[in-house]
Amino acid sequence: MKTTQAIADETGESTRTIQRYKKLLELSEPLVKMVDNGRISLRAAGVLADLNVNTQNRLAEDLRDNEQQVMTIELAKALVEREKDGQEISLSAQQVANVLRPQKAKKTANTPEQKTRGFKLEIELFADFLPESITKKEAIERITEALRQFNEYSGATTGRT
C-alpha cells in the first residue's frame, strides 16, 4: 500500500489533500455524493467523517430537506463537538437541526410528557449497577431495556409506541 506522501508525489496534490480524500472512506454514501456534487467541501467532509454513521445519515437527510443550508467547516466542527459532548451514541435528527439552524430550533412545550425529554444522565451514575468491562453502547442498551421493563411492570406510559 502506498504512503500518503507517495500518492501526493504522484498526483501533485498536497499530503493534507490526500489525507482528506482518505477520510472520505469513513463518510456515508449520501454525504460522499454531496461532496461529489460540490454541496459539501472536502475540508468539511473530512471533519464530518468523525461523526457516527447514524448522525451522518441524519445530516444527509437534513441537508436534502433543506437545500439552502450551507455546510461550513464551522458547522461540521460544531456537529462533531456536539456529538462528543453528549452521552448519545449518535445525534438525533432534531439535534442535527439544532446545530445547523439554532435560531430555528423547535421550541419544546411545557407539557408534562415533554418536560423529561431534554435532560441527559451521565453514564457514570450507573457505574455501581453495571459490569466494569461494559461499553458505553452496551450500558445505554441495558439501561434502556431496564427502563422499558420497569414501565411495562408499573404500567407507566412514555408517549412512545
mmCIF file of N, CA, C and O in Angstrom, residues 12 19 33 40 47 58 78 86 148:
data_model
loop_
_atom_site.group_PDB
_atom_site.id
_atom_site.type_symbol
_atom_site.label_atom_id
_atom_site.label_comp_id
_atom_site.label_asym_id
_atom_site.label_seq_id
_atom_site.Cartn_x
_atom_site.Cartn_y
_atom_site.Cartn_z
ATOM 1 N N GLY A 12 0.568 15.159 -7.456
ATOM 2 C CA GLY A 12 0.796 16.594 -7.389
ATOM 3 C C GLY A 12 -0.080 17.298 -6.361
ATOM 4 O O GLY A 12 -0.065 18.520 -6.261
ATOM 5 N N GLN A 19 -4.830 13.115 2.582
ATOM 6 C CA GLN A 19 -5.402 12.673 3.856
ATOM 7 C C GLN A 19 -6.907 12.938 3.891
ATOM 8 O O GLN A 19 -7.682 12.116 4.392
ATOM 9 N N LYS A 33 -21.785 11.685 -1.910
ATOM 10 C CA LYS A 33 -22.435 12.230 -3.109
ATOM 11 C C LYS A 33 -22.526 13.752 -3.040
ATOM 12 O O LYS A 33 -22.362 14.436 -4.045
ATOM 13 N N ILE A 40 -20.862 19.829 -0.279
ATOM 14 C CA ILE A 40 -20.023 19.823 0.915
ATOM 15 C C ILE A 40 -18.567 19.885 0.461
ATOM 16 O O ILE A 40 -18.165 19.136 -0.428
ATOM 17 N N VAL A 47 -14.010 16.571 8.328
ATOM 18 C CA VAL A 47 -14.463 16.730 9.711
ATOM 19 C C VAL A 47 -15.703 15.864 9.959
ATOM 20 O O VAL A 47 -15.806 15.175 10.982
ATOM 21 N N ARG A 58 -28.435 11.152 9.282
ATOM 22 C CA ARG A 58 -29.418 12.174 9.661
ATOM 23 C C ARG A 58 -29.036 13.538 9.086
ATOM 24 O O ARG A 58 -29.892 14.306 8.657
ATOM 25 N N ALA A 78 -18.896 21.945 14.744
ATOM 26 C CA ALA A 78 -19.901 22.050 15.802
ATOM 27 C C ALA A 78 -20.675 20.742 15.956
ATOM 28 O O ALA A 78 -20.986 20.319 17.080
ATOM 29 N N GLY A 86 -22.109 14.986 24.125
ATOM 30 C CA GLY A 86 -23.293 14.305 24.640
ATOM 31 C C GLY A 86 -23.001 12.877 25.045
ATOM 32 O O GLY A 86 -21.939 12.331 24.791
ATOM 33 N N ARG A 148 -37.552 0.182 30.024
ATOM 34 C CA ARG A 148 -38.700 -0.330 29.271
ATOM 35 C C ARG A 148 -39.442 -1.380 30.095
ATOM 36 O O ARG A 148 -40.668 -1.344 30.225
#
